[in-house]
Coordinates of C-alpha atoms in Angstrom, one line a residue:
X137 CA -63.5 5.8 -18.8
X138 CA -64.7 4.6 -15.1
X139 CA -64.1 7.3 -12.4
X140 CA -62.3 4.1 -10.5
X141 CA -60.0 3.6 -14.0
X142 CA -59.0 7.3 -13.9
X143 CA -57.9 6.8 -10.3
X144 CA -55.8 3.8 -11.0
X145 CA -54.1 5.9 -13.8
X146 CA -53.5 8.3 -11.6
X147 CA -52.0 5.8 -9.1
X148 CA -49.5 4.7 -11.6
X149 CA -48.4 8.0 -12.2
X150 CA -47.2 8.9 -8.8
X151 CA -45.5 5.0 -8.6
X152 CA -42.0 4.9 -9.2
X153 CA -40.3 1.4 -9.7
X154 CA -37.1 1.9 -7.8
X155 CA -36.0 1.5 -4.0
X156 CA -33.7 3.6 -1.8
X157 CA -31.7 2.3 1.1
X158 CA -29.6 3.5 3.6
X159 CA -27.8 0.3 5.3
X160 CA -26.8 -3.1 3.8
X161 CA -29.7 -4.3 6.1
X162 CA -32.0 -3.1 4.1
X163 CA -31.1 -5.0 0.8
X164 CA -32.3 -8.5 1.7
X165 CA -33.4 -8.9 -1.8
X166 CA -30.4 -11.1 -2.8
X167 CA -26.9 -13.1 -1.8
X168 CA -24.4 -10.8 0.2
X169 CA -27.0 -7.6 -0.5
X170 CA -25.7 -4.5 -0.5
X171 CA -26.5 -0.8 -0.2
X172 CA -24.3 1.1 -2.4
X173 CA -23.2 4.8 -1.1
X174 CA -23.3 6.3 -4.8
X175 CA -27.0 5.9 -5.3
X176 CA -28.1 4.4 -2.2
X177 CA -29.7 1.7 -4.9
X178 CA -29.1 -2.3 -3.8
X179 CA -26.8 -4.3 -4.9
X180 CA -26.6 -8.4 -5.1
X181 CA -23.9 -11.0 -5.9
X182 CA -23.4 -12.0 -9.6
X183 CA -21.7 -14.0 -11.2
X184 CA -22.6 -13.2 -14.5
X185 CA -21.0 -9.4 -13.8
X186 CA -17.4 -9.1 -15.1
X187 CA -14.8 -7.2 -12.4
X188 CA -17.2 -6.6 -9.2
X189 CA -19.4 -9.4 -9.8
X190 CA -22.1 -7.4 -8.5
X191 CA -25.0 -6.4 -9.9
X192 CA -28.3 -3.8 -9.6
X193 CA -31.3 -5.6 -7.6
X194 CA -35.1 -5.3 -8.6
X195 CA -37.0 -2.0 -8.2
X196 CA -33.8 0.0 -9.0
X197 CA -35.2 1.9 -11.6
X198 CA -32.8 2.4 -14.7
X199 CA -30.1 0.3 -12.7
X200 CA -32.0 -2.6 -12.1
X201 CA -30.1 -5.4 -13.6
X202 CA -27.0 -4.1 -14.2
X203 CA -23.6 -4.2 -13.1
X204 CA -22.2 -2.3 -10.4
X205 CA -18.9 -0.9 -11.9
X206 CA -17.4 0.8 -8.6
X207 CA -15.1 3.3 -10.6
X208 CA -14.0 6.6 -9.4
X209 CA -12.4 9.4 -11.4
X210 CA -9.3 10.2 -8.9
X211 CA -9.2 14.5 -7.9
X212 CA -5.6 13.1 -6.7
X213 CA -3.6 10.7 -8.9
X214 CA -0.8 11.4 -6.6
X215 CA -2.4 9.2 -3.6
X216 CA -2.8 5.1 -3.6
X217 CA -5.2 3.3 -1.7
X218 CA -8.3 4.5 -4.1
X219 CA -10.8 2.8 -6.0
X220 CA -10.2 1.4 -9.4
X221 CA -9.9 4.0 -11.9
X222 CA -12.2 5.2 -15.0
X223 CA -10.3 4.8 -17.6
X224 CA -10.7 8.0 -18.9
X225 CA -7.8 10.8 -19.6
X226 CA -4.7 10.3 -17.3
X227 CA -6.1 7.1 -16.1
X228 CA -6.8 5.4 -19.2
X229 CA -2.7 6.6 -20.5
X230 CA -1.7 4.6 -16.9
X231 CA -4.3 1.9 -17.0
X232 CA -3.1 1.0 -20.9
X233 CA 0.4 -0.1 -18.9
X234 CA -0.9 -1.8 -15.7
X235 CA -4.5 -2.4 -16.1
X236 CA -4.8 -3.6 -12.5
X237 CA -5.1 0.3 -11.8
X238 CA -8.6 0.8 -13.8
X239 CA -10.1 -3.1 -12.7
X240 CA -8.6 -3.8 -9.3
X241 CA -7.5 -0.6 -7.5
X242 CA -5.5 2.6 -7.3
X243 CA -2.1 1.4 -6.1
X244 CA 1.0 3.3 -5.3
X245 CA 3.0 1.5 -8.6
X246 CA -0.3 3.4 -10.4
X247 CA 0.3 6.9 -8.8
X248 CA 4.3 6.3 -9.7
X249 CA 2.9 5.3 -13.3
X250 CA 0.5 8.2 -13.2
X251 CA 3.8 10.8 -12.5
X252 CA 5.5 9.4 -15.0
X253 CA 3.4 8.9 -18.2
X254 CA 0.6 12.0 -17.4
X255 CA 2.0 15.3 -18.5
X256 CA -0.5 17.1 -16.4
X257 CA -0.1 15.0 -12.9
X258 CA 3.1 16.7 -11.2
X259 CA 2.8 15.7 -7.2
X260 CA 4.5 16.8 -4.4
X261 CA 6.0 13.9 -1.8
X262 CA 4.9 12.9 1.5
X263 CA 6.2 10.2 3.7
X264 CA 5.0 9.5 6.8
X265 CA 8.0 7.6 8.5
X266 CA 8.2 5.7 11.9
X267 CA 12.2 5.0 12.9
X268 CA 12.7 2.5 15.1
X269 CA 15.4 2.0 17.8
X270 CA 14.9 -1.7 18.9
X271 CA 12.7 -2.0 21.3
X272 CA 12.2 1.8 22.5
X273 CA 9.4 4.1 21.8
X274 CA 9.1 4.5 17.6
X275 CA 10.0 8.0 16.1
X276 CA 7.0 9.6 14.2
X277 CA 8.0 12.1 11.1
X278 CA 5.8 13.7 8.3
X279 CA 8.6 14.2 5.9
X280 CA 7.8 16.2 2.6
X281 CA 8.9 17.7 -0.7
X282 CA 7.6 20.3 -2.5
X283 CA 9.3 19.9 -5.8
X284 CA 11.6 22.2 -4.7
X285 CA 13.2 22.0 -0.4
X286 CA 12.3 19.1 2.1
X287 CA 10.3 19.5 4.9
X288 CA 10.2 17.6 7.9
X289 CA 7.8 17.4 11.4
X290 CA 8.4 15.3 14.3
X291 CA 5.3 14.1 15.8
X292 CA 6.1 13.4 19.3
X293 CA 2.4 13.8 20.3
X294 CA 1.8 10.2 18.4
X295 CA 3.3 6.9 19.5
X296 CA 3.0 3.2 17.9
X297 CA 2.4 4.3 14.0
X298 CA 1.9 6.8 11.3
X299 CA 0.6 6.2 7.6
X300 CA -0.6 8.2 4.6
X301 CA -4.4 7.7 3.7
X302 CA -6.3 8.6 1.0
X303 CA -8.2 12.1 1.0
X304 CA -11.3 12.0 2.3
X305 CA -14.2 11.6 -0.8
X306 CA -14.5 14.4 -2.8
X307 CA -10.9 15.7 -1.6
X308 CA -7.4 16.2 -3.3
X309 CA -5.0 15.9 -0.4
X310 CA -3.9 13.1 1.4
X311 CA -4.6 12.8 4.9
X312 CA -1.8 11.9 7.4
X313 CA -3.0 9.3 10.2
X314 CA -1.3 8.5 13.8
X315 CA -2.3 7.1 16.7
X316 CA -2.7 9.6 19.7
X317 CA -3.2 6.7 22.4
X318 CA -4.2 3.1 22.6
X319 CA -7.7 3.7 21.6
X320 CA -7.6 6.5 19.7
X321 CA -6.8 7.2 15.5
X322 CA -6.4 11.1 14.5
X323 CA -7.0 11.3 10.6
X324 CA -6.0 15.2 9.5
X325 CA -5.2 17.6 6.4
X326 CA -5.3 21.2 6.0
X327 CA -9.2 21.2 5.5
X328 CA -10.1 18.2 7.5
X329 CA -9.8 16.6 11.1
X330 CA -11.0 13.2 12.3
X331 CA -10.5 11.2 15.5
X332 CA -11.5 7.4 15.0
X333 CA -11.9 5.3 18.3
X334 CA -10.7 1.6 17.7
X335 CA -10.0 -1.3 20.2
X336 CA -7.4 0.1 23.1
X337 CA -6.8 -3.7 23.6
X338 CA -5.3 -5.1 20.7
X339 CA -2.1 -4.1 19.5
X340 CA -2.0 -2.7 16.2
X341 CA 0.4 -3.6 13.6
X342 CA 0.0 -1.2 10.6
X343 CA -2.7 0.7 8.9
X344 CA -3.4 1.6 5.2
X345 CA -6.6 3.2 3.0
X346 CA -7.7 0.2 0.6
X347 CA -11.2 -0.1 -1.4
X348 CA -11.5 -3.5 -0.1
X349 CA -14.6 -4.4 -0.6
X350 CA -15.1 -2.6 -3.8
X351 CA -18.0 -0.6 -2.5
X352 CA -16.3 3.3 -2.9
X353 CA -16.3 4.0 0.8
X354 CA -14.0 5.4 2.8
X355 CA -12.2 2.0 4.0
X356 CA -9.3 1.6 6.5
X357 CA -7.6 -1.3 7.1
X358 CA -5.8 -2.1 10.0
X359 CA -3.7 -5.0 11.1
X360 CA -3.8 -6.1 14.2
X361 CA -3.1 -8.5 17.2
X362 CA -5.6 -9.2 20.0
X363 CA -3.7 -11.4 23.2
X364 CA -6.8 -12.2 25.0
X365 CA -8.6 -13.4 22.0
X366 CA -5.5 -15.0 20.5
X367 CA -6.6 -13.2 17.2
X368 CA -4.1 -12.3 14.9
X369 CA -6.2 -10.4 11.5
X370 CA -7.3 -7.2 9.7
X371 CA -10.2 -5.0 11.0
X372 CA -12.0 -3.3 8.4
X373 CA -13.7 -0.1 9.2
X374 CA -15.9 1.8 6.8
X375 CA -15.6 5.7 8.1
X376 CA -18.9 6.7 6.7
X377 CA -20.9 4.5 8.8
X378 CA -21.3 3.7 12.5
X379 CA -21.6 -0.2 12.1
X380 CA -18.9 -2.3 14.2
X381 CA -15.6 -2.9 12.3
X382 CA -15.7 -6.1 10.9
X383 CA -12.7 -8.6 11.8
X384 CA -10.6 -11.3 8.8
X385 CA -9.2 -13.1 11.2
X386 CA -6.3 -14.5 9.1
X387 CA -3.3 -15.9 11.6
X388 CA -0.6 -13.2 10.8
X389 CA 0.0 -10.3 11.8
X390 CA 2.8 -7.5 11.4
X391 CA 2.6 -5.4 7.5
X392 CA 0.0 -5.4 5.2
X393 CA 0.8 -4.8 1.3
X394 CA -2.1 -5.0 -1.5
X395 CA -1.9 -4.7 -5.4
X396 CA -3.7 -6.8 -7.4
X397 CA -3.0 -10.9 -8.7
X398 CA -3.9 -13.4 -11.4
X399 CA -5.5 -16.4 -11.7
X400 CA -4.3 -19.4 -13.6
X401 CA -5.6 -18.2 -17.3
X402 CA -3.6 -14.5 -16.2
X403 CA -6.9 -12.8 -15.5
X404 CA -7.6 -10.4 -13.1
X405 CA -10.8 -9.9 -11.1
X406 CA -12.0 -6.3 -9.2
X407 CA -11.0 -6.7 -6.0
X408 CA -7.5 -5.8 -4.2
X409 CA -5.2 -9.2 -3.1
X410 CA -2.5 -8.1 -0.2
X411 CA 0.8 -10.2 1.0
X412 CA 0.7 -9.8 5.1
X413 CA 3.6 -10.6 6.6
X414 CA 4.5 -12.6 10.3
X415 CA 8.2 -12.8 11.5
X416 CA 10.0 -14.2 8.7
X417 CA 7.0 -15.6 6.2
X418 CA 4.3 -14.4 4.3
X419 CA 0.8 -15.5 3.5
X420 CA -0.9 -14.1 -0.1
X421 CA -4.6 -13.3 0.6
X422 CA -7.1 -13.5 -2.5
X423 CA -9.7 -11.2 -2.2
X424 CA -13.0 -12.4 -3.4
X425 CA -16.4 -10.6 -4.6
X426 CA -18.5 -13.6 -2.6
X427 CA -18.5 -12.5 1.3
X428 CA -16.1 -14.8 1.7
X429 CA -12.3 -14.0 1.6
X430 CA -9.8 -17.2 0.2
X431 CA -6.7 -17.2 1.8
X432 CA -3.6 -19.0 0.2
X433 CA -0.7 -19.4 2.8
X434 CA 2.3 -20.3 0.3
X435 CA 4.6 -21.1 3.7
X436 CA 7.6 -18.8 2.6
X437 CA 10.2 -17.9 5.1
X438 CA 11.8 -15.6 3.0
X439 CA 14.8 -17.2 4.7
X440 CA 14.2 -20.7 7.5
X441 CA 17.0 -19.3 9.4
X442 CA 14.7 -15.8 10.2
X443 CA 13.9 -15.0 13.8
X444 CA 11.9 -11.8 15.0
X445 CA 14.1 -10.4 17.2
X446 CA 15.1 -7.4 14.4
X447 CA 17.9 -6.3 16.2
X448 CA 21.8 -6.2 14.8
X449 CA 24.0 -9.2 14.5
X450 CA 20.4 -11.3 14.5
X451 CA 18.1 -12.1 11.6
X452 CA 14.8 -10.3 11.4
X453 CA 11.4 -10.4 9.9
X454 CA 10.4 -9.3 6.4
X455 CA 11.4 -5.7 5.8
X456 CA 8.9 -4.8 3.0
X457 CA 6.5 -6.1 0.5
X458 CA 6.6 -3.9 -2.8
X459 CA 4.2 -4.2 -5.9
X460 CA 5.4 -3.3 -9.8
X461 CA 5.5 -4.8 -13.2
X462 CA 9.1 -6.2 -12.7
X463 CA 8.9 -8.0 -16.4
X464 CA 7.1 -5.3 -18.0
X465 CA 3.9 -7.7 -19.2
X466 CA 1.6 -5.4 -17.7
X467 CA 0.5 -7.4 -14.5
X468 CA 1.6 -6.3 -11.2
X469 CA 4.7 -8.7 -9.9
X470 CA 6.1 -9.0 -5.7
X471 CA 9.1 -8.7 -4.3
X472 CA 9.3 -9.4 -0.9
X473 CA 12.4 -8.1 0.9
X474 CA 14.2 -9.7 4.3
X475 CA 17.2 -11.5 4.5
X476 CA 16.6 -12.1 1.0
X477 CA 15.0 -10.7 -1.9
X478 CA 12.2 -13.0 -3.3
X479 CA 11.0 -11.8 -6.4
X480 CA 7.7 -13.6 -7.6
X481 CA 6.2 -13.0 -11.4
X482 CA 3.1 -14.5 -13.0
X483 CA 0.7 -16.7 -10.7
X484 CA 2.1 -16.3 -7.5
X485 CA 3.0 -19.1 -6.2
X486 CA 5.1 -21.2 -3.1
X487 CA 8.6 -20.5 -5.3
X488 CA 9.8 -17.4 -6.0
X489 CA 10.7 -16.6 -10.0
X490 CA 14.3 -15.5 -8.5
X491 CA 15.6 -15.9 -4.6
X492 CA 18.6 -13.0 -4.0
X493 CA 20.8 -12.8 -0.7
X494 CA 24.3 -12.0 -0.2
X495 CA 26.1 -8.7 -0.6
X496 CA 27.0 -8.0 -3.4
X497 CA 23.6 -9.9 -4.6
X498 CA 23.4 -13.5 -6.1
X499 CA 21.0 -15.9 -6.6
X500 CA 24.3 -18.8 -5.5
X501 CA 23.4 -18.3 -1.8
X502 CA 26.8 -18.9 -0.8
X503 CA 26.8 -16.4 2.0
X504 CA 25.4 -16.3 5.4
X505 CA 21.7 -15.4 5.6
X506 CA 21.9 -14.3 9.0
X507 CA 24.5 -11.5 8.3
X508 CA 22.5 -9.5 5.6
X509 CA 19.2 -8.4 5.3
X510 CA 17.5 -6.1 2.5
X511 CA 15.7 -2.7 2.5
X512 CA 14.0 -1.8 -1.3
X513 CA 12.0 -0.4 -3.5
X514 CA 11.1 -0.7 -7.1
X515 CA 12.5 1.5 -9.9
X516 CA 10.1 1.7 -13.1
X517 CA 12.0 1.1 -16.7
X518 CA 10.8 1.4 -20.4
X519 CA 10.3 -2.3 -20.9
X520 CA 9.8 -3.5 -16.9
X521 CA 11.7 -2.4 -13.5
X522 CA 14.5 -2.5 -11.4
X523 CA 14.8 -3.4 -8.1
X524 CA 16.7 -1.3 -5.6
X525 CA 17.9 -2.5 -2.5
X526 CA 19.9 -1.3 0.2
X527 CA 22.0 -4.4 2.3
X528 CA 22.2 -4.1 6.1
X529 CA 25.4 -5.8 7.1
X530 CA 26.3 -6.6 10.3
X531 CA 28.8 -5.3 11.6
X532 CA 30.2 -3.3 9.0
X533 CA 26.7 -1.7 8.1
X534 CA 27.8 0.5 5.2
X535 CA 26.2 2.4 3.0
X536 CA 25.3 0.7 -0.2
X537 CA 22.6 0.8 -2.9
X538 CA 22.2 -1.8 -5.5
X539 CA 19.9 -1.6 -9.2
X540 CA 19.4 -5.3 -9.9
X541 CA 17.8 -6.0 -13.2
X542 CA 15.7 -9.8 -13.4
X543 CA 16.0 -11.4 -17.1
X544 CA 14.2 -13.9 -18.6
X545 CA 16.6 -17.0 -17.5
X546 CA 16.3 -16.6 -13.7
X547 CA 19.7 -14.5 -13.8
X548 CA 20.4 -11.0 -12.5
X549 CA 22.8 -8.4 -13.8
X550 CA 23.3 -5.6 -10.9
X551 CA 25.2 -2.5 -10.4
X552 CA 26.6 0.0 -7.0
X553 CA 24.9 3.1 -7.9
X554 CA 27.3 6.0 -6.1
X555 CA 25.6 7.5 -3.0
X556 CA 27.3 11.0 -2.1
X557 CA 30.2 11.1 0.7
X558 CA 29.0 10.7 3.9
X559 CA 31.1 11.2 7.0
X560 CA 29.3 8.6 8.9
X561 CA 31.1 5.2 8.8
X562 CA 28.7 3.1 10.4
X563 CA 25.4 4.2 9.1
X564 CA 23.2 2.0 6.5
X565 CA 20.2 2.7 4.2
X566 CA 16.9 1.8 6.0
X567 CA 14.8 2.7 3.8
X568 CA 14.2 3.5 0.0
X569 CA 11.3 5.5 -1.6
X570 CA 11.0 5.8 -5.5
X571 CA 8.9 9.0 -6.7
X572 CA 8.8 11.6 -9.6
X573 CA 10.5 14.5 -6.9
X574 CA 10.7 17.0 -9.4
X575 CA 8.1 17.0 -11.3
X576 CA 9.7 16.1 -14.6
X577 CA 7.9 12.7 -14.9
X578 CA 10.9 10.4 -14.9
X579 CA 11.6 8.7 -11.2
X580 CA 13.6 9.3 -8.6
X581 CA 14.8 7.8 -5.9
X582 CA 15.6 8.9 -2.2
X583 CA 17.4 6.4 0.3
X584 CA 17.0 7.2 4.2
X585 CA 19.7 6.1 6.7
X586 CA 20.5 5.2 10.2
X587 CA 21.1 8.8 11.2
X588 CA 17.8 10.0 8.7
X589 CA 19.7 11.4 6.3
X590 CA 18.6 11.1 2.7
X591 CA 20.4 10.9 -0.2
X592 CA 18.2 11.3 -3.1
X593 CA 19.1 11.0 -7.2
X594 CA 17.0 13.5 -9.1
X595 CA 16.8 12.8 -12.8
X596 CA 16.8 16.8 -13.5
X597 CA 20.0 16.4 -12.1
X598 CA 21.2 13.5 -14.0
X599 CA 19.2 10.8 -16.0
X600 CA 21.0 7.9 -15.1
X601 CA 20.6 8.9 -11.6
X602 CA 24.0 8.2 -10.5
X603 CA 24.2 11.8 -8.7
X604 CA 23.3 11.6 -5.1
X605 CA 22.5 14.9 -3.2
X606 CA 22.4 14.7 0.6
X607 CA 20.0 16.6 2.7
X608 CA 19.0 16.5 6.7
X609 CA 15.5 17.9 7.1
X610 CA 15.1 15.4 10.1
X611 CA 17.8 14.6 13.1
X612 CA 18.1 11.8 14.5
X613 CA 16.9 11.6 18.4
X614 CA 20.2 10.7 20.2
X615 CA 20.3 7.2 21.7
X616 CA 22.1 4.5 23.2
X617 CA 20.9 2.1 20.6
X618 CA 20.9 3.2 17.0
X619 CA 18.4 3.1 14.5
X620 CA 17.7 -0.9 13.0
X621 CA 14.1 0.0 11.2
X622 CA 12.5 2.7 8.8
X623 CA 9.0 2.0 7.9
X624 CA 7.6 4.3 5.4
X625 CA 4.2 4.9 4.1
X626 CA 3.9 7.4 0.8
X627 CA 1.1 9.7 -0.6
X628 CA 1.3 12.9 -2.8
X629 CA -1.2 15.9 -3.8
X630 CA -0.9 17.5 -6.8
X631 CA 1.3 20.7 -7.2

């Protein structure tokens, strides 16, 4: 063998057939390249991938070709807003009853599903709460339960919002969020603390965790409003790297809400969908792999008669978006509540599968829209869910809770469940939260009202949940104008 042969073989040796990156900028190998933070390998669009359409570039060794999964294996089931799933152990028992949760991501109807069907996930409950007195300064609260007493901290030091985001990666506790002034985002947990700058001139609407560009990085989304630009969109901000936020500008602008949709043939692809709301309407975003995001504005008031004003004796916007299997096919189903309840299964589309206002609730519409507006959440059922909401009538403005079960026809069966005596007679339920409380993985349900006092059904207590305890771990600020808005965001860790 030649001395220069020897060499060569020698050469080959050392040569290793894969590349490492550290930004996106350096995968230009490809459509929409990517570099991927799990093994800083690049990453290309394909359509030939199932899910994340995604798939391994050239000269990535043992990856090279193949298709970029984007799993995680969750250290807290308790907390949505994470990747999809592996569908391994807890996560395979939850993803065999919504399979959005192990293809399209980590939602909070996945974490309720992971309380109730795991034996081994027991959580305790946080809610990060912002009260609203019209238009005065918002109250900020970190409300918790430990399986056993409430808890509750007024935040005083934060002003315009508060929200639960996932832990940090490789963590197990959620991390509460706030903003300490206009330009500023603290992110913090018992081990961690983070201060985020963002844009002190645009007005920010709401802020959740979300994978949303299937890519496992830490991701915050964050709904916005920017005056001078007349922008109204979502800034996406990865918190592992320093590149500028980039901006959706999508024309809406006040809550965001993701789970996952359909297509036409009832498939599902691997990337979130969200329902953002503006005044009175909605618009349904479909989140594709391409760089490219599809929006579908379905023009839904979820009443024509809605203004913004959200003060009593006036209409006002959309309270809350919720996601769930309401029909119990396994795909994740909206319900949209405001002055009605619009309730939309299957391919989402301009007309809701059932339209519910009036109180008591009927799909006749023979009452005023103006006069009643809905607070809610979703109850999960052996064969589907319930839907639980809360009326806010002016003036009376009692305290009521409904279950309303959807059938097959496009009818509704409903009943009062009994809240416990409350000496206020002028107080209403502004906010409802469904969670396995005490850890005996069956749901519960805790309502919040005008003064912040809960009343919560624990099925320890009874299984039909018609028991309602009432507690006051937070007071009430006093006021010349009461209370007209809870908006609540919800985590867990596990106990």
């Amino acid at each position: 063998m030649t001395r220069i042969a020897l060499v060569c073989l020698a050469l080959a040796a050392c040569v290793q057939d894969h590349y490492e990156c550290v930004h996106d900028t350096d995968c230009n190998l490809g459509e929409g390249g990517r570099c991927e933070a799990e093994s800083h390998r690049c990453t290309q669009y394909d359509p030939a991938c199932p899910v994340t359409q995604r798939s391994y570039s050239s000269h990535s060794a043992d990856l090279s070709g193949a298709c970029f999964a984007g799993y995680v294996t969750p250290l807290d089931y308790c907390a949505p807003g994470q990747p999809p799933a592996q569908a391994d152990g807890c996560a395979a028992t939850v993803c065999a009853a919504i399979p959005a949760c192990c293809i399209t991501g980590w939602s909070e109807a996945c974490a309720v599903q992971a309380q109730l069907s795991c034996p081994d996930v027991t959580c305790d409950t946080r809610i990060a709460l912002i009260a609203q007195r019209g238009a005065r300064a918002p109250e900020m609260w970190d409300l918790r339960y430990d399986g056993k007493k409430w808890s509750a901290k007024l935040h005083d030091e934060l002003f315009t919002m508060v929200a639960y985001l996932t832990p940090q990666p490789g963590g197990d506790e959620p991390r509460f969020a706030g903003f300490a002034n206009a330009g500023e985002v603290v992110l913090e947990n018992t081990t961690s603390r983070q201060v985020l700058e963002v844009d002190s001139t645009r007005d920010y609407h709401d802020m959740m965790s979300l994978d949303f560009d299937r890519d496992l990085r830490d991701t915050l989304l964050f709904d916005y409003q920017d005056a001078a630009a007349r922008v109204l969109g979502i800034e996406v901000v990865k918190l592992d790297l320093a590149d500028t936020p980039r901006d959706l500008d999508i024309n809406v602008s006040t809550r965001m809400s993701f789970g996952a949709t359909t297509d036409a043939h009832g498939l599902l692809d691997g990337y979130p969908d969200g329902v953002i709301t503006q005044a009175s309407s909605y618009k349904v975003m479909m989140n594709a792999p391409a760089s490219d995001r599809l929006f579908r504005e379905l023009d839904e008031d979820v009443q024509t008669t809605f203004d913004a004003s959200n003060t009593p004796g006036a209409a006002g916007p959309v309270r809350s978006v919720s996601w769930a299997d309401i029909d119990g096919d396994g795909t994740l189903d909206v319900v949209g509540f405001g002055n009605s309840i619009r309730v939309h299964t299957g391919v989402i589309g301009a007309d809701p599968f059932v339209d519910l206002d009036c109180d008591p609730p009927s799909t006749a519409h023979a009452c005023d829209p103006t006069n009643t507006m809905f607070n809610g959440a979703i109850l999960p059922t052996a064969n589907g869910a319930r839907i639980l909401a809360a009326p806010f009538d002016y003036p009376t403005q009692s305290r009521k809770l409904y279950a309303i079960d959807v059938h097959p026809d496009h009818t509704i069966a409903y009943e009062q469940l009994p809240l416990s005596a409350d000496p206020c007679t002028t107080c209403t339920i502004l906010a409802v939260v469904v969670r396995d409380l005490d850890g005996d993985h069956q749901p519960d349900i805790v309502t919040i009202d005008t003064n912040l006092t809960l009343d919560v059904a624990l099925s320890s207590v009874d299984p039909t949940l018609h028991v309602f305890q009432r507690f006051t771990p937070m007071t009430a600020l006093v006021g010349d104008t009461p209370l007209n808005s809870i908006r609540t965001s919800v985590s867990g860790a596990p106990r």
